[in-house]
XYZ file of C-alpha atoms in Angstrom:
785
model
C 95.922 60.463 152.715
C 97.980 57.856 151.681
C 102.200 57.340 152.784
C 104.137 59.150 150.144
C 106.492 55.703 151.255
C 103.521 53.533 149.404
C 104.023 54.443 146.456
C 106.101 53.468 143.376
C 108.106 56.394 142.766
C 109.352 56.338 146.490
C 110.183 53.121 145.585
C 112.880 54.117 142.831
C 113.854 57.319 143.997
C 115.056 54.878 147.112
C 116.536 52.785 145.098
C 118.058 54.879 143.160
C 119.705 56.799 146.512
C 121.088 52.966 147.586
C 124.694 53.277 147.970
C 126.632 51.937 145.528
C 127.796 49.031 148.390
C 125.198 47.634 149.158
C 125.550 46.223 145.198
C 128.406 45.281 145.378
C 128.912 41.878 143.185
C 125.627 41.454 142.958
C 123.772 41.270 139.671
C 120.477 42.813 139.173
C 117.219 41.112 138.287
C 116.597 40.602 134.424
C 112.180 41.500 136.109
C 113.175 45.288 137.511
C 111.777 47.861 135.106
C 111.127 51.140 135.538
C 107.735 52.469 134.984
C 106.350 52.992 131.433
C 109.571 50.424 130.081
C 107.959 46.596 127.840
C 110.055 43.707 129.115
C 110.803 41.872 125.496
C 113.100 38.824 125.549
C 114.370 39.195 128.889
C 115.578 42.556 128.419
C 113.796 46.594 129.310
C 112.758 48.625 125.629
C 111.458 51.799 125.366
C 108.602 52.538 123.253
C 109.784 55.349 120.203
C 107.557 57.606 118.042
C 107.186 55.826 114.854
C 107.766 52.130 116.665
C 105.747 49.127 115.409
C 104.817 48.627 118.878
C 103.041 51.954 118.518
C 101.578 51.489 115.214
C 100.403 47.854 116.453
C 98.563 49.477 118.995
C 96.986 52.988 117.793
C 95.578 50.221 115.112
C 94.036 47.858 118.282
C 92.118 51.170 120.369
C 91.077 51.936 116.627
C 89.455 48.324 116.212
C 88.395 48.020 119.861
C 84.821 47.793 119.872
C 84.502 49.063 123.244
C 86.161 52.104 122.296
C 84.280 53.300 119.011
C 81.053 52.913 121.986
C 82.622 55.282 123.809
C 82.377 58.716 121.597
C 85.321 60.292 123.911
C 87.660 57.115 124.278
C 87.433 56.389 120.324
C 87.771 60.579 119.767
C 91.033 60.199 121.911
C 92.403 57.626 119.805
C 92.093 59.808 116.551
C 93.335 62.724 118.497
C 96.854 60.079 119.023
C 96.872 59.136 115.470
C 96.531 62.960 114.072
C 99.190 64.311 116.682
C 101.520 61.725 115.590
C 101.566 62.518 111.797
C 101.975 66.048 112.687
C 105.090 65.409 113.967
C 105.816 63.389 110.929
C 105.368 59.711 111.915
C 103.658 57.415 108.791
C 100.515 56.254 110.219
C 99.089 55.455 107.133
C 99.160 51.748 107.962
C 96.198 52.404 109.699
C 93.908 54.335 106.666
C 91.989 50.874 106.477
C 90.917 51.985 110.144
C 90.728 56.021 109.672
C 88.230 55.510 106.151
C 85.720 53.473 108.782
C 86.390 56.006 112.039
C 84.403 58.495 109.376
C 81.106 56.912 109.754
C 79.635 59.041 112.639
C 77.596 62.020 113.448
C 80.476 63.577 115.619
C 81.690 65.900 113.754
C 84.498 66.800 115.357
C 85.708 63.036 115.183
C 84.844 63.300 111.279
C 87.032 66.742 110.736
C 89.641 64.704 112.387
C 89.521 61.914 110.214
C 88.586 63.981 107.044
C 92.479 65.343 107.517
C 93.970 62.531 107.704
C 92.570 61.368 105.066
C 94.246 64.110 102.960
C 96.947 63.605 103.798
C 97.243 60.260 103.305
C 95.137 59.404 100.804
C 98.593 60.060 97.746
C 100.425 57.170 99.307
C 97.350 54.669 99.889
C 95.241 56.008 96.371
C 93.632 52.558 96.263
C 91.980 52.742 99.994
C 91.335 56.450 99.486
C 88.888 54.849 97.215
C 86.851 53.165 99.651
C 86.196 56.554 101.405
C 85.299 57.899 98.349
C 81.409 56.823 99.198
C 81.825 58.016 102.527
C 82.574 61.482 100.838
C 79.515 61.371 98.849
C 77.303 60.450 101.163
C 78.703 62.908 103.832
C 77.900 65.570 100.289
C 73.343 64.959 101.194
C 73.339 64.653 104.527
C 71.151 67.153 106.154
C 73.822 68.968 108.452
C 75.276 71.900 106.112
C 78.797 71.643 107.898
C 78.571 67.640 107.342
C 78.513 68.750 103.401
C 80.489 71.719 103.409
C 83.147 69.145 105.318
C 82.759 66.309 102.897
C 82.341 68.027 99.665
C 86.228 70.212 100.693
C 87.993 67.441 101.500
C 87.019 65.500 98.477
C 88.123 68.667 96.480
C 91.282 68.293 98.716
C 92.163 64.245 98.065
C 95.450 64.584 96.012
C 95.540 61.380 93.713
C 94.797 60.262 90.560
C 91.082 60.169 88.869
C 89.211 62.147 91.752
C 87.994 64.185 88.809
C 85.259 62.213 88.076
C 83.827 61.849 91.118
C 84.121 65.485 92.483
C 82.255 67.038 89.664
C 79.211 66.428 90.218
C 79.037 66.880 94.380
C 80.952 70.388 93.187
C 77.817 71.155 90.694
C 75.236 70.420 93.679
C 77.117 72.874 96.179
C 77.107 75.555 93.888
C 72.810 75.213 94.063
C 72.829 74.761 97.754
C 70.943 76.530 99.761
C 73.649 76.843 102.650
C 75.754 79.433 102.182
C 79.095 77.877 103.821
C 78.306 74.661 101.245
C 78.088 77.144 98.146
C 81.910 78.868 99.584
C 83.268 75.620 99.710
C 82.147 74.258 96.213
C 83.051 77.523 94.439
C 86.609 77.170 95.374
C 86.361 73.283 94.631
C 86.061 75.133 91.330
C 89.815 76.164 91.159
C 90.702 73.178 92.554
C 89.389 70.765 90.094
C 90.699 72.806 86.992
C 93.938 72.509 89.066
C 93.393 68.644 89.009
C 92.160 68.569 85.627
C 95.984 70.361 84.008
C 95.621 71.863 80.298
C 92.303 70.164 79.759
C 90.418 73.128 77.905
C 88.280 75.243 80.460
C 84.322 74.039 81.177
C 82.372 76.926 79.871
C 79.030 75.433 81.478
C 80.720 76.208 84.882
C 82.783 79.601 84.032
C 79.116 80.310 83.238
C 77.638 79.468 86.749
C 80.173 80.912 88.385
C 79.799 84.191 87.154
C 76.498 83.997 87.760
C 76.714 83.240 91.390
C 78.746 87.407 91.203
C 74.734 87.937 92.634
C 74.457 85.536 95.603
C 73.526 86.738 98.341
C 76.741 85.775 100.048
C 79.493 88.121 100.384
C 81.650 85.780 101.138
C 80.861 83.718 98.028
C 81.504 86.431 95.901
C 84.448 87.005 96.903
C 85.549 83.073 96.068
C 84.083 83.730 93.275
C 86.250 86.079 91.612
C 89.188 84.172 93.068
C 87.595 80.462 91.672
C 87.214 82.410 88.204
C 90.873 83.906 88.334
C 92.864 80.643 88.588
C 90.562 79.277 86.561
C 90.676 82.102 83.684
C 94.564 82.190 84.119
C 95.501 81.561 80.249
C 92.950 84.209 79.585
C 93.661 87.113 81.443
C 91.602 86.725 84.090
C 88.601 87.105 85.450
C 86.689 90.033 83.083
C 85.598 92.812 84.889
C 82.895 95.145 82.656
C 80.720 98.023 83.921
C 77.752 95.440 84.987
C 79.684 93.672 87.339
C 82.146 96.591 88.390
C 79.118 98.610 89.656
C 77.415 95.406 91.482
C 80.370 94.926 93.333
C 80.414 98.653 94.288
C 76.680 98.246 95.413
C 78.301 95.016 97.452
C 81.402 96.159 98.887
C 79.477 98.031 101.988
C 78.389 93.995 102.377
C 82.262 92.648 102.628
C 84.345 92.195 105.508
C 87.757 93.287 105.383
C 89.497 90.871 103.218
C 86.466 90.847 100.992
C 86.769 94.776 99.944
C 90.620 94.684 99.743
C 89.992 91.607 96.790
C 87.017 93.636 95.452
C 88.760 97.147 94.709
C 92.152 94.973 93.796
C 89.599 93.309 90.632
C 88.532 96.602 90.584
C 91.691 97.873 88.499
C 91.263 96.498 85.832
C 87.607 98.280 84.735
C 88.102 102.269 83.307
C 85.441 104.246 83.487
C 83.535 105.346 79.756
C 83.049 109.183 80.819
C 83.887 111.432 83.751
C 80.749 111.071 84.869
C 81.208 107.522 85.705
C 84.322 107.945 86.991
C 83.704 110.691 89.806
C 80.673 108.406 90.425
C 82.643 105.858 91.539
C 85.355 107.805 93.508
C 82.855 108.712 95.908
C 81.426 105.085 96.742
C 85.179 104.433 97.248
C 85.509 107.632 99.515
C 84.734 105.904 102.226
C 87.073 103.424 102.491
C 89.741 105.591 102.254
C 89.003 105.604 106.017
C 88.606 102.086 106.779
C 90.053 100.433 109.826
C 92.191 98.293 107.684
C 95.310 99.377 106.596
C 94.590 96.544 103.574
C 91.197 98.316 102.302
C 92.969 101.879 102.815
C 96.321 100.642 100.194
C 94.037 99.060 97.862
C 91.382 102.382 97.800
C 94.596 104.487 97.116
C 95.949 102.636 94.581
C 91.913 102.499 92.816
C 91.879 105.431 93.346
C 95.194 106.813 91.993
C 95.300 104.769 88.854
C 91.488 105.613 88.117
C 92.531 109.100 88.152
C 95.286 109.733 86.838
C 93.715 112.052 84.473
C 93.480 114.131 87.045
C 96.580 115.309 89.518
C 94.538 117.263 91.663
C 92.797 113.966 92.698
C 95.664 112.398 93.001
C 97.425 114.987 95.876
C 93.947 115.277 98.143
C 94.042 111.428 98.326
C 97.701 111.039 99.458
C 96.640 113.289 101.765
C 94.046 111.830 103.389
C 95.869 108.304 103.149
C 98.669 110.323 105.743
C 97.432 109.167 109.120
C 97.107 105.792 108.067
C 100.446 105.180 106.804
C 101.537 107.530 109.761
C 99.637 104.741 112.274
C 101.250 101.605 110.230
C 104.339 103.273 110.371
C 104.583 103.073 114.024
C 103.051 99.720 114.208
C 104.014 96.957 116.473
C 103.716 94.723 113.156
C 107.772 95.454 112.212
C 106.125 93.516 108.861
C 103.499 96.693 108.212
C 105.825 98.844 109.322
C 109.158 98.221 106.932
C 106.317 97.839 103.965
C 104.474 101.111 105.230
C 107.442 103.196 105.485
C 108.750 101.577 102.359
C 105.225 103.158 100.086
C 106.260 106.265 102.495
C 109.639 106.209 99.897
C 107.413 106.120 96.645
C 105.273 109.170 97.979
C 108.363 111.120 98.815
C 109.233 110.641 95.103
C 106.653 113.107 93.645
C 105.714 115.051 96.566
C 109.091 115.614 98.431
C 107.129 117.886 101.086
C 104.568 115.625 101.867
C 105.464 114.734 105.365
C 108.255 117.054 106.924
C 105.936 117.892 109.098
C 105.888 115.230 110.890
C 109.335 114.317 110.411
C 110.081 113.303 114.101
C 106.849 109.924 113.982
C 110.164 108.498 111.503
C 112.924 109.005 114.355
C 114.577 105.220 114.973
C 113.657 103.475 118.222
C 116.109 101.690 119.932
C 114.409 98.948 120.361
C 113.844 99.043 116.407
C 115.049 96.029 113.985
C 118.206 97.143 111.930
C 115.826 97.238 108.251
C 113.430 99.369 109.935
C 115.928 102.158 111.035
C 118.074 101.856 107.621
C 114.293 102.997 105.822
C 113.133 105.395 108.509
C 117.079 106.889 107.553
C 116.318 106.979 104.194
C 112.465 108.764 104.591
C 114.381 111.445 106.838
C 116.540 112.280 104.475
C 113.533 112.920 101.914
C 112.061 115.113 104.211
C 114.708 117.551 105.571
C 113.710 121.372 105.060
C 115.118 124.936 106.061
C 112.653 124.918 109.336
C 113.735 120.891 110.863
C 117.324 120.613 108.901
C 118.866 120.469 112.188
C 116.547 118.563 113.961
C 117.174 115.937 111.615
C 121.365 116.449 111.322
C 120.937 115.834 115.005
C 119.168 113.029 115.541
C 121.090 111.182 112.522
C 124.136 112.136 114.250
C 123.195 110.377 117.612
C 123.364 107.442 114.952
C 126.391 107.805 113.614
C 127.935 106.507 117.241
C 125.129 103.280 117.126
C 127.431 100.344 118.366
C 126.188 98.779 114.790
C 128.805 99.665 112.759
C 126.717 99.071 109.483
C 123.964 101.143 111.134
C 126.240 104.011 111.363
C 127.415 103.653 108.336
C 124.432 104.343 107.038
C 123.200 107.111 109.020
C 127.283 108.934 108.068
C 125.781 107.928 103.953
C 121.990 109.628 105.069
C 123.846 112.774 106.456
C 125.998 112.805 102.801
C 122.676 113.012 100.879
C 121.367 116.183 102.764
C 124.900 117.501 102.701
C 124.186 117.737 98.969
C 121.462 120.854 99.756
C 122.774 121.694 103.212
C 126.212 121.594 102.370
C 128.248 123.646 105.134
C 126.221 122.645 108.553
C 126.567 118.810 106.827
C 130.541 118.804 106.245
C 131.000 120.214 109.607
C 129.942 117.483 111.592
C 131.704 114.806 109.754
C 134.722 116.753 110.263
C 133.834 116.519 113.985
C 133.258 112.522 113.484
C 136.398 111.696 112.433
C 138.368 112.538 115.476
C 136.430 109.763 117.328
C 139.654 108.003 115.410
C 136.601 104.822 114.359
C 137.547 102.295 111.409
C 134.527 102.323 110.637
C 133.071 106.215 110.984
C 136.237 107.089 109.013
C 135.671 104.688 106.519
C 132.034 106.157 105.561
C 133.078 109.773 106.502
C 136.079 109.556 103.712
C 133.894 108.325 101.348
C 130.990 110.809 101.835
C 133.884 113.268 101.179
C 134.320 111.874 98.092
C 131.176 111.674 95.949
C 130.392 115.866 98.633
C 133.237 117.051 96.164
C 132.647 115.885 92.673
C 128.892 116.813 93.233
C 129.839 120.620 95.339
C 132.796 121.083 94.134
C 132.607 124.415 96.797
C 133.634 122.204 99.616
C 136.604 120.922 98.365
C 138.564 122.857 100.697
C 136.557 121.884 103.546
C 137.148 118.412 102.798
C 140.949 119.207 102.131
C 141.922 120.635 105.480
C 140.223 117.220 106.900
C 141.396 114.648 105.185
C 145.046 114.631 107.328
C 145.311 111.538 109.502
C 142.763 109.651 107.956
C 145.465 106.920 106.838
C 146.345 105.159 109.886
C 142.658 104.707 110.635
C 141.206 103.123 107.300
C 142.092 99.790 106.712
C 138.949 98.810 104.887
C 138.983 98.411 100.373
C 136.019 100.912 100.433
C 137.305 103.723 101.986
C 141.302 103.310 101.143
C 140.217 103.956 97.250
C 138.354 107.131 98.449
C 141.020 107.841 100.164
C 143.652 107.660 98.031
C 141.066 109.058 94.983
C 140.212 112.378 97.259
C 144.674 112.297 97.498
C 144.809 112.010 93.604
C 142.541 114.906 92.515
C 143.280 117.408 94.979
C 146.177 116.325 96.349
C 147.652 119.540 95.515
C 145.687 121.639 98.025
C 146.946 118.517 100.766
C 150.793 119.259 101.932
C 151.263 115.464 102.454
C 148.792 113.585 100.298
C 152.487 111.827 97.888
C 153.804 111.057 100.878
C 150.594 109.579 101.999
C 151.206 107.826 98.758
C 154.837 106.755 99.564
C 153.426 104.672 102.186
C 150.800 102.773 100.853
C 153.391 102.460 98.206
C 156.019 100.978 100.359
C 152.815 98.625 101.724
C 151.629 97.488 98.220
C 152.744 93.767 97.668
C 151.273 93.064 100.921
C 147.764 94.972 99.601
C 145.016 92.376 99.746
C 142.333 94.544 97.449
C 143.939 94.886 94.140
C 140.947 97.373 92.934
C 142.907 99.456 95.485
C 146.730 98.759 93.352
C 144.205 100.261 90.169
C 143.247 103.821 92.152
C 146.738 103.771 93.828
C 148.326 103.919 90.638
C 145.505 106.424 89.084
C 145.775 108.427 91.764
C 149.933 108.779 91.955
C 149.590 109.223 87.610
C 147.389 112.705 88.439
C 148.902 113.763 91.019
C 152.987 113.227 89.406
C 151.107 116.185 86.575
C 150.347 118.430 89.489
C 153.801 117.791 91.484
C 156.195 115.865 89.236
C 159.376 116.359 91.690
C 157.822 114.785 94.881
C 156.027 112.127 92.997
C 158.584 111.366 90.679
C 160.863 108.279 92.096
C 157.174 107.218 93.980
C 155.400 106.313 91.025
C 158.548 104.149 89.723
C 158.421 101.799 92.423
C 155.231 101.483 92.011
C 155.294 100.948 88.073
C 158.057 98.857 88.323
C 155.979 96.443 90.934
C 153.172 96.375 89.423
C 154.894 94.943 85.449
C 157.328 93.095 86.946
C 156.614 91.731 89.645
C 152.527 92.436 89.890
C 150.479 89.096 89.513
C 146.791 90.418 88.821
C 146.492 91.122 85.472
C 144.062 93.685 86.048
C 146.455 95.458 87.975
C 149.490 95.213 85.365
C 146.926 95.725 81.999
C 146.477 99.670 83.337
C 150.612 99.844 84.761
C 151.710 99.142 81.401
C 148.739 101.535 79.967
C 150.382 104.247 81.967
C 153.747 103.627 81.227
C 153.357 104.233 77.520
C 150.641 107.144 78.234
C 153.265 108.181 80.552
C 155.546 107.617 77.082
C 153.674 109.523 74.911
C 154.369 112.517 77.402
C 153.204 115.278 80.032
C 150.959 117.276 77.794
C 149.425 114.305 76.531
C 149.176 112.596 80.490
C 147.434 115.506 81.556
C 144.713 115.624 78.503
C 143.906 112.071 79.090
C 143.511 112.253 83.320
C 142.965 114.943 83.146
C 140.590 116.949 80.762
C 137.516 118.612 81.551
C 134.136 116.591 83.105
C 130.756 117.963 82.486
C 128.803 119.601 85.086
C 128.015 117.756 88.039
C 125.257 119.191 89.366
C 123.193 118.564 86.478
C 123.210 114.886 88.097
C 122.368 116.325 91.376
C 119.175 118.412 89.833
C 118.093 115.045 88.413
C 118.617 113.471 91.622
C 115.976 116.163 92.653
C 113.713 115.648 89.882
C 110.004 114.918 91.062
C 108.627 112.389 89.335
C 105.024 112.281 87.858
C 102.644 109.863 90.559
C 101.567 107.863 87.853
C 104.493 106.029 86.875
C 104.537 104.711 90.209
C 100.455 104.451 90.901
C 100.025 100.676 89.171
C 102.771 99.698 91.568
C 101.392 101.432 94.774
C 100.325 98.590 97.078
C 102.482 95.901 95.446
C 106.270 94.204 96.101
C 107.991 96.815 94.134
C 108.052 99.403 97.012
C 109.724 96.131 98.547
C 112.328 94.555 95.840
C 112.727 97.888 93.791
C 111.335 98.344 90.370
C 114.389 96.436 88.861
C 114.853 93.671 91.362
C 111.202 92.618 91.416
C 111.885 93.053 87.276
C 114.711 90.515 87.859
C 112.945 88.124 89.710
C 109.717 88.306 88.054
C 111.692 87.877 84.797
C 113.582 84.782 86.144
C 109.923 82.726 86.798
C 109.958 79.872 84.720
C 105.986 79.768 83.922
C 104.603 76.743 82.095
C 101.558 78.442 80.063
C 100.861 76.929 76.862
C 98.196 78.535 74.654
C 94.966 76.139 73.464
C 94.458 75.192 70.032
C 91.779 77.218 69.677
C 91.102 80.588 71.791
C 88.090 79.979 74.467
C 84.957 82.014 73.575
C 84.226 84.963 76.683
C 82.571 83.957 78.995
C 78.999 84.875 80.149
C 76.658 84.853 82.289
C 72.849 83.391 81.516
C 70.075 84.057 82.830
C 67.177 86.536 83.137
C 68.971 88.993 85.082
C 72.258 89.241 83.162
C 74.588 90.358 84.539
C 77.120 90.388 81.883
C 74.623 92.390 78.808
C 77.204 93.873 76.490
C 78.000 92.381 73.555
C 80.549 89.393 73.142
C 83.201 89.073 70.973
C 83.344 85.609 69.648
C 86.785 84.992 68.202
C 86.037 82.380 65.533
C 87.926 78.622 66.189
C 90.969 78.790 64.453
C 93.433 76.283 65.081
C 97.283 78.601 65.191
C 99.897 75.632 65.712
C 97.982 73.566 63.074
C 99.067 77.099 61.251
C 102.535 77.075 61.792
C 102.257 80.287 65.132
C 101.154 79.308 68.541
C 101.153 82.674 70.720
C 102.342 82.342 74.226
C 100.240 83.872 77.229
C 102.870 85.015 79.210
C 104.164 87.651 77.090
C 105.293 91.234 79.151
C 106.683 93.760 76.926
C 106.795 97.116 78.178
C 106.497 100.439 76.399
C 110.288 101.035 76.549
C 110.986 97.440 75.355
C 108.500 97.962 72.517
C 110.412 101.434 71.169
C 112.966 99.980 70.895
C 113.133 96.786 69.637
C 110.198 98.471 67.006
C 113.478 100.724 65.752
C 115.938 98.336 65.582
C 113.812 95.147 62.916
C 112.417 96.520 59.402
C 109.612 95.754 57.828
C 108.112 92.165 57.644
C 105.392 92.732 56.045
C 101.919 95.487 55.613
C 98.815 94.528 54.847
C 95.513 96.414 54.609
C 92.132 94.602 56.341
C 88.717 96.649 55.279
C 86.751 98.756 57.680
C 84.286 100.783 57.606
C 82.914 100.772 61.676
C 83.489 103.285 64.500
C 86.435 102.377 65.834
C 85.736 100.456 69.734
C 89.297 100.319 71.492
C 87.440 98.182 74.344
C 86.102 95.687 71.983
C 89.153 95.404 69.538
C 91.471 94.568 73.142
C 89.823 92.110 74.788
C 88.950 90.239 70.870
C 93.309 90.258 71.017
C 93.256 89.177 74.280
C 91.556 86.158 73.782
C 94.325 85.248 70.502
C 96.680 86.734 73.005
C 97.709 89.356 71.648
C 99.394 91.961 74.065
C 98.065 96.081 73.724
C 101.182 98.086 74.031
C 99.575 101.773 73.831
C 96.379 102.467 71.919
C 94.749 106.088 70.803
C 91.541 107.576 72.667
C 88.733 106.688 70.573
C 87.748 109.194 68.004
C 91.590 110.104 67.043
C 92.457 111.147 64.565
C 94.363 109.213 62.961
C 94.068 106.264 65.219
C 96.437 104.752 66.115
C 97.440 101.222 68.180
C 100.754 98.856 68.729
C 100.660 95.065 69.746
C 102.979 92.782 70.234
C 102.695 88.574 70.510
C 105.286 85.887 71.216
C 105.286 82.411 70.283
C 106.756 79.960 71.899
C 109.788 79.881 70.008
C 110.606 82.986 71.013
C 109.795 84.621 67.608
C 108.140 88.376 69.240
C 105.941 89.650 66.195
C 105.842 93.967 67.481
C 102.336 95.212 64.858
C 100.805 98.742 63.952
C 97.283 100.055 63.584
C 96.464 103.052 61.923
C 93.287 104.320 60.577
C 93.369 107.543 59.290
C 90.198 109.674 58.286
C 87.982 109.194 55.899
C 90.200 105.658 54.981
C 87.277 102.716 54.862
C 91.073 100.103 54.912
C 92.853 100.085 58.244
C 97.180 99.188 57.836
C 98.232 96.991 58.966
C 102.274 97.006 59.488
C 104.221 93.322 61.366
C 107.897 93.050 62.359
C 108.865 90.389 63.497
C 112.890 89.443 65.597
C 113.564 86.344 62.915
C 113.400 85.476 59.520
C 110.188 83.396 59.066
C 107.966 83.301 56.562
C 105.397 80.546 57.452
C 105.231 82.452 60.759
C 104.166 85.835 59.738
C 102.176 84.785 57.092
C 99.746 82.680 60.295
C 100.055 85.709 62.447
C 98.909 88.228 60.089
C 96.229 85.253 58.792
C 94.933 84.913 63.533
C 95.255 89.037 62.996
C 92.666 89.912 60.063
C 90.499 87.216 61.266
C 90.326 89.291 64.739
C 90.471 92.719 63.382
C 87.429 91.061 60.779
C 85.483 89.828 63.469
C 85.742 92.825 65.700
C 84.736 95.086 62.484
C 81.292 93.445 61.998
C 80.802 94.056 65.416
C 80.990 97.646 65.478
C 79.421 97.957 62.538
C-alpha cells in the first residue's frame, strides 16, 4: 500500500501547515497551482458554472469521435449537459452537437437529447428544424417506445410553424397498434390545438377522438376525455350523452384510480332520463364508495349527491357510507389531505349536524399538527356538541385556550363562545375562569366573546357584568378595548365602576392610537350618560371638547359633533335615538342553527369551494380574465363516425350564422346564477316580445344543447310535460350587454312566446340576438317533429 507521504494531497497539506517564517521575504512561484485549477497567462483560474471554458469542453467532448464510439462515455457527457441545463446554465451553444447525438439506438440517450431539444428549441428555432427529420424518422421506428418518445417530443417543441410537421405524425399515432403511442398521440391533439390558437376546430380530428373512446386501452380512453375537454373548451367541453355515459360506466373497472376519478367527474354532465336508469347507474357506482383511493370516493360521492338530488334519503345514506373514508382522511399524515377532508366535513355538518357526533374524539387536536388544521378541527368540534359530549369537548377546548400560540388560544376561546349560544352557563363559567389568568390576549378574546354573547343571549348579561371589573387593566389591543367599552356603555348601569373605567380611557384619549376606539368611547359615554347622568356629565363634556376642538381624525370629530347636536335636542330625543328597542336577536341564532339542504352544496362538493368558501371563491374566479372569443360560425356538435357508433342520438345541427356581421357576438364565458338573473330581470324593462311557430313536443335536452352551441346559457327550464312550459336564458355579447330571455309555451298553443330584456339600449344588437334565437328554436322545432 502506498504511503500517504507520496500523494499530492500530503504535499498540499504540508505546504499549508508550514510556519510563516519559512516564507518570509520569498515570492511564491507562479507555476504552483492546486489540483483542479487551470493556469492561464501566468495566473490561477478556477472554472465557474456556465463559463466559456466549460461550454467549449462540452462541445469538444460531444464532437470527439472516440467519445462517440464509447456509448457510456457519450451518455455521461450528455448527462453533464442536462445537469447544467437544470441548474439554469445556458448550454444552447451545443444545440447542433446534441441534435447529432439523437441519431442513436440507445433509448436512454434519446430521452436525454429530446429533453434538451424541447427546452432550447424556442431559442434555436432554425436549428430545431434540423431535428424534425430525425424526430419524424423516429415516429416510424419499429420500437413503440421510440415512436411514442419522438411524437411526444415533437408536440413539445414550442416553436412557430411546428403544427404542419406534427399533424400527420399525430394522425398516424392515433391509429398506431401500440397503446403507448396512442396515449401520446391523443394528448398531442390537445397540444396541437393549443398551438393553433383561435383557429377553427378540426371536426375530423374531434370525430377521431370520440371514436377512440372505444379503445381497448383504458388510459387512451381517459386521455381522449381530457383532450376533447381542452379542444372543445369554446363549445362547452366534451359531450356526455347516454351511449357515452353507459360505455364509460362499463369501462370503469378497467381504469386505474386516476382514470376512475376523472371519468366520475365527467359523468356529472349526464342526466339520466328516468328513475330506473338513475338507480341502475347508482348501483354500478356503489362499489366506488368503498375504494381505497380518497379521490375516487370523493368523486363518486359527489356524483351520487348530484344524481340523487330528488331523493334526500339516498343522499343521507351515501353520506353515512363515506363517513369512514372521510374520518380516515381527517387523521391522515398528509396535512393537505387532512385539511381538505376537514373542510368537507364542515360542509356536510351544515346539513347533517349530528353526522359525526359519535366520532368527536377524532377531531381533537394533536400537539404536532399545524395551526390551520387545529383551527379547522375546533370549528368542527363546535358543530358536534350535544348533551352527551358537551363536557368532554369543552374541557378539550379549554386546554387549547392556554396554548403558546396566542392566535390559536383566541380561536379556542371564540369556539367556546360559539358553543355558549346553546350551553350558556357552562361556557360562561369557563370563560370567567380564564379571566383570572390575567393574560392580555386571553382577556381580550374573552371580552369579545362576552360582547357577542350578551347580544345574542341576554339572559347571561348578569354573569358577564360581574366578570368585567378589572379587565381594563389587561386589555391593550383595539378589538378588546372596543368590546369592553361597548359593554360598559350598554350595560354600565349594572357595573358600579363603569363611569370610572371610561374616565380612565378619556384621560388617555390623546395617546389612543386607534380611531375606532375613540368612536366607540363616544357612543358608550353618551349611552351611559343617559343611565347615570350625574357621574358621566363632566367626563362626557371633556371628551366632547377634545374630540371637537383638538381631534384631527374627521371620523371621530364628525361623530362628536353629531352627539353634541343630538344632546342639544334633549335627553328624550337622545334616548330615543340611542336606546330605542331592537329586534329579537335570538332570531339570528335560530338562522345560524338552521339546517341547509344537501342540494345547496352538492355541486360544490369535491371542489375548492369548501376550502376557500363560496364568497371568496366567487371573487377569485370572477377576477380571472378569460380570453375567449366567439367564433364567426358556431361549430357543429361532434359525432363519432363508424359502424358501431357511440353517439347514436339525433344531433343538433344549427345553421351557420355569422353573428358578428349581424351586429352581435355572444361570448361563451357568461355564467349567471339564478339569483343574479332574477335580480337583473326585475330591474329591466321589456326589450322585445315575439313568437316562433311550435307544433312539436318539448325536448329540454335538445333545446339546451342547441342553445349551448351559440353560447346562450340555460338558467332554468321546466320538465318534460309541464303545463305551461317555461325556460329562462341568459347571454352576453363582447361589449358587456346582457340578454335575458323567457320562453313560454302554453297548453294548446301552436306558438312559443319569446320575451327578451337587455341591459343596454342597443336596438341593432337586440334584433341580431332575436334572429339568432329564432333560428335556433326553429331548427329545434324541425328536429323534434
